[in-house]
Every structure is written in structure tokens, then in C-alpha cells.
Coordinates of C-alpha atoms in Angstrom, one line a residue:
X13 CA -109.2 -98.6 47.3
X14 CA -110.7 -95.3 46.2
X15 CA -113.6 -94.8 43.8
X16 CA -111.3 -94.1 40.8
X17 CA -109.2 -97.2 41.5
X18 CA -112.4 -99.3 41.7
X19 CA -113.6 -97.8 38.4
X20 CA -110.2 -98.7 36.8
X21 CA -110.4 -102.2 38.2
X22 CA -113.6 -102.7 36.4
X23 CA -112.0 -101.4 33.2
X24 CA -109.4 -104.2 33.2
X25 CA -111.9 -106.6 31.6
X26 CA -112.5 -104.2 28.7
X27 CA -110.9 -104.2 25.3
X28 CA -108.2 -101.7 24.3
X29 CA -110.9 -100.1 22.0
X30 CA -113.3 -99.7 24.9
X31 CA -110.5 -98.3 27.1
X32 CA -109.7 -95.7 24.4
X33 CA -113.3 -94.8 24.0
X34 CA -113.7 -94.2 27.8
X35 CA -110.5 -92.1 27.9
X36 CA -111.7 -90.1 24.9
X37 CA -115.1 -89.4 26.6
X38 CA -113.1 -88.3 29.7
X39 CA -110.9 -86.1 27.6
X40 CA -113.8 -84.6 25.7
X41 CA -115.5 -83.7 29.0
X42 CA -112.3 -82.2 30.3
X43 CA -112.0 -80.0 27.2
X44 CA -115.7 -79.0 27.6
X45 CA -115.3 -78.2 31.3
X46 CA -112.3 -76.1 30.5
X47 CA -113.8 -74.4 27.5
X48 CA -111.0 -75.8 25.4
X49 CA -112.9 -75.9 22.1
X50 CA -110.3 -75.7 19.3
X51 CA -110.3 -77.3 15.9
X52 CA -107.4 -79.6 16.8
X53 CA -109.4 -81.2 19.6
X54 CA -112.4 -81.8 17.4
X55 CA -110.1 -83.2 14.8
X56 CA -108.5 -85.6 17.3
X57 CA -111.9 -86.6 18.7
X58 CA -113.4 -87.3 15.2
X59 CA -110.2 -89.2 14.2
X60 CA -110.1 -91.5 17.3
X61 CA -113.9 -92.2 17.1
X62 CA -113.1 -93.7 13.6
X63 CA -110.9 -96.3 15.2
X64 CA -113.7 -98.7 16.4
X65 CA -114.8 -99.0 12.7
X66 CA -111.3 -99.8 11.2
X67 CA -111.3 -103.3 9.9
X68 CA -108.1 -104.7 8.4
X69 CA -104.9 -103.3 7.0
X70 CA -106.6 -101.8 3.9
X71 CA -108.5 -99.4 6.3
X72 CA -105.8 -99.2 9.0
X73 CA -102.9 -97.9 6.9
X74 CA -104.8 -94.9 5.4
X75 CA -106.3 -94.1 8.8
X76 CA -103.0 -94.3 10.6
X77 CA -101.3 -92.2 7.9
X78 CA -103.9 -89.4 8.3
X79 CA -103.1 -88.8 11.9
X80 CA -104.1 -85.3 13.0
X81 CA -101.8 -82.9 14.8
X82 CA -102.7 -83.9 18.3
X83 CA -102.0 -87.6 17.7
X84 CA -98.5 -86.6 16.6
X85 CA -98.3 -84.3 19.7
X86 CA -99.3 -87.2 21.9
X87 CA -96.5 -89.2 20.3
X88 CA -93.9 -86.5 21.1
X89 CA -94.1 -83.7 18.5
X90 CA -94.1 -80.1 19.7
X91 CA -97.5 -78.3 20.0
X92 CA -98.6 -75.7 17.6
X93 CA -98.6 -72.1 18.6
X94 CA -102.4 -72.1 18.5
X95 CA -102.6 -75.1 20.9
X96 CA -100.1 -73.4 23.3
X97 CA -102.0 -70.1 23.1
X98 CA -105.3 -71.8 24.0
X99 CA -103.7 -73.7 26.9
X100 CA -102.3 -70.5 28.3
X101 CA -105.7 -68.8 27.9
X102 CA -107.4 -71.6 29.8
X103 CA -104.8 -71.9 32.5
X104 CA -103.9 -75.5 31.6
X105 CA -100.2 -76.4 31.8
X106 CA -98.7 -77.8 28.6
X107 CA -97.2 -80.6 30.7
X108 CA -100.7 -81.7 32.0
X109 CA -102.2 -81.5 28.5
X110 CA -99.3 -83.5 27.0
X111 CA -99.8 -86.1 29.7
X112 CA -103.5 -86.4 28.9
X113 CA -103.1 -86.4 25.1
X114 CA -100.1 -88.7 25.2
X115 CA -101.8 -91.2 27.4
X116 CA -105.0 -91.1 25.3
X117 CA -102.9 -91.8 22.2
X118 CA -100.8 -94.5 23.7
X119 CA -103.7 -96.6 24.8
X120 CA -103.9 -97.6 21.1
X121 CA -100.4 -96.8 19.6
X122 CA -98.5 -98.8 22.2
X123 CA -100.2 -102.0 20.9
X124 CA -100.4 -101.3 17.1
X125 CA -97.2 -103.1 16.1
X126 CA -97.1 -105.9 18.7
X127 CA -99.3 -107.8 21.1
X128 CA -102.1 -105.9 22.9
X129 CA -100.6 -104.1 25.9
X130 CA -103.0 -104.9 28.7
X131 CA -101.1 -103.4 31.7
X132 CA -99.8 -100.3 29.9
X133 CA -103.2 -99.5 28.4
X134 CA -104.7 -99.5 31.9
X135 CA -101.8 -97.3 33.0
X136 CA -102.5 -94.8 30.2
X137 CA -106.2 -94.9 31.0
X138 CA -105.4 -94.2 34.6
X139 CA -103.3 -91.2 33.6
X140 CA -106.1 -89.7 31.5
X141 CA -108.7 -90.2 34.3
X142 CA -106.4 -88.8 37.1
X143 CA -105.1 -85.9 35.0
X144 CA -108.5 -84.8 33.7
X145 CA -110.1 -84.9 37.2
X146 CA -113.7 -85.0 35.8
X147 CA -116.8 -86.2 37.5
X148 CA -118.8 -88.2 37.0
X149 CA -116.8 -90.7 35.0
X150 CA -118.5 -92.4 32.0
X151 CA -120.9 -95.2 32.9
X152 CA -119.2 -98.5 31.9
X153 CA -122.3 -100.5 31.0
X154 CA -122.2 -99.7 27.2
X155 CA -118.6 -100.9 27.0
X156 CA -119.0 -104.2 28.7
X157 CA -119.6 -106.2 25.5
X158 CA -116.1 -105.3 24.2
X159 CA -113.8 -107.4 26.3
X160 CA -110.0 -107.8 26.3
X161 CA -110.5 -111.5 25.9
X162 CA -112.1 -110.9 22.5
X163 CA -110.2 -110.1 19.3
X164 CA -106.7 -110.5 20.8
X165 CA -107.3 -107.6 23.2
X166 CA -109.1 -105.3 20.7
X167 CA -112.6 -106.6 21.4
X168 CA -115.3 -107.4 19.0
X169 CA -115.8 -105.3 15.9
X170 CA -118.3 -102.5 16.4
X171 CA -121.1 -101.4 14.1
X172 CA -121.5 -97.7 13.4
X173 CA -124.5 -97.7 15.7
X174 CA -122.5 -99.3 18.5
X175 CA -119.7 -96.7 18.1
X176 CA -122.3 -93.8 18.0
X177 CA -123.9 -95.2 21.2
X178 CA -120.5 -95.2 22.9
X179 CA -119.8 -91.7 21.6
X180 CA -123.0 -90.4 22.9
X181 CA -123.1 -92.4 26.2
X182 CA -121.7 -89.5 28.2
X183 CA -124.5 -87.2 27.0
X184 CA -127.0 -89.9 27.9
X185 CA -125.5 -90.4 31.3
X186 CA -125.5 -86.7 32.0
X187 CA -129.2 -86.5 31.1
X188 CA -130.1 -89.4 33.4
X189 CA -128.2 -87.8 36.3
X190 CA -129.7 -84.4 35.8

């Protein structure tokens, strides 16, 4: 078993929300490493970081209806000309980018209207990690309190402080390793 497979094996205990957060950190680092800093990526990131704070249908429905362009792209829509142009400029194939964004999106969307999809969410997380090819991967310690066995797969509800700690955990890890 290689290092990435061992890492993914440890992620199996984590909630869908924690898996999405890890995938999002990997995606954000991929974008930074490839100087892919466009509005649509910031919009996607900000939108997905709101997910851990959504509590109940009164918050979910407006959040889900306000999906940004890249969520729709991840669910199968065509990319905008601006996104395509940036991918070409950075030498990133549209196929690879679609695989990453689609997998990131599906970690959550594949479970929204049914039971929590344990195996498929791990498969989507694996796709993000293997397609992004970043190192080091996010430290898992901050995510270990949000387990798949809690909240019907979604984990415990997070506070704003918990979410912000998750969001900044890659920065903290990079500083520790420096």
C-alpha cells in the first residue's frame, strides 16, 4: 500500500463534510501551485466552505440554489470561456480540471438526496488527491472529530471557529513544516 492509499484509508473514518474539506484544501493548493487564481475558483472555495455551517433545510435550500459556476461545471455544465482560457494558459487539460472539480463537487452532491454515500465519497476524494498530485497532503488531525459514524455520515455540526480552523489548517501545516 502506497502513502496516498494509507492516507485515504485513514480518511474512511471521516465524515462527508471532513472529506469535502480535505479535498477542497487539496484543490486550493493545486490551484495555488499552478497559479490558477481566477474569480470562479475563489467563488467555489468560498461557497463550499459555507457547507459545514449549513444547518437544516431553511439554510440548505438557499445555499444549494446559489451554486456558483464551477459547482454546475462539476455537475456536467460546460466551462466558461474564461475558465477554458485560464486552463490553456496554465497548461492544465480541461479533462483533468473537470475530473478534479467534478469529484470535489460529488463528494457532497452524490449524497444530498439520499443516504450518505460512503464508498463513492472516498472514490471522489481519491480522484481529487490523485489528480491534483500535491504534496504534502493536509494533516488529518483537525478533521478527526468529524466522523462518518456521526450525523448519518455528515459528522457533527461545526462552529464557525471549527470551520475556520479547518480552512486554515493547510497554512498552519505548511508553516510547521517550513
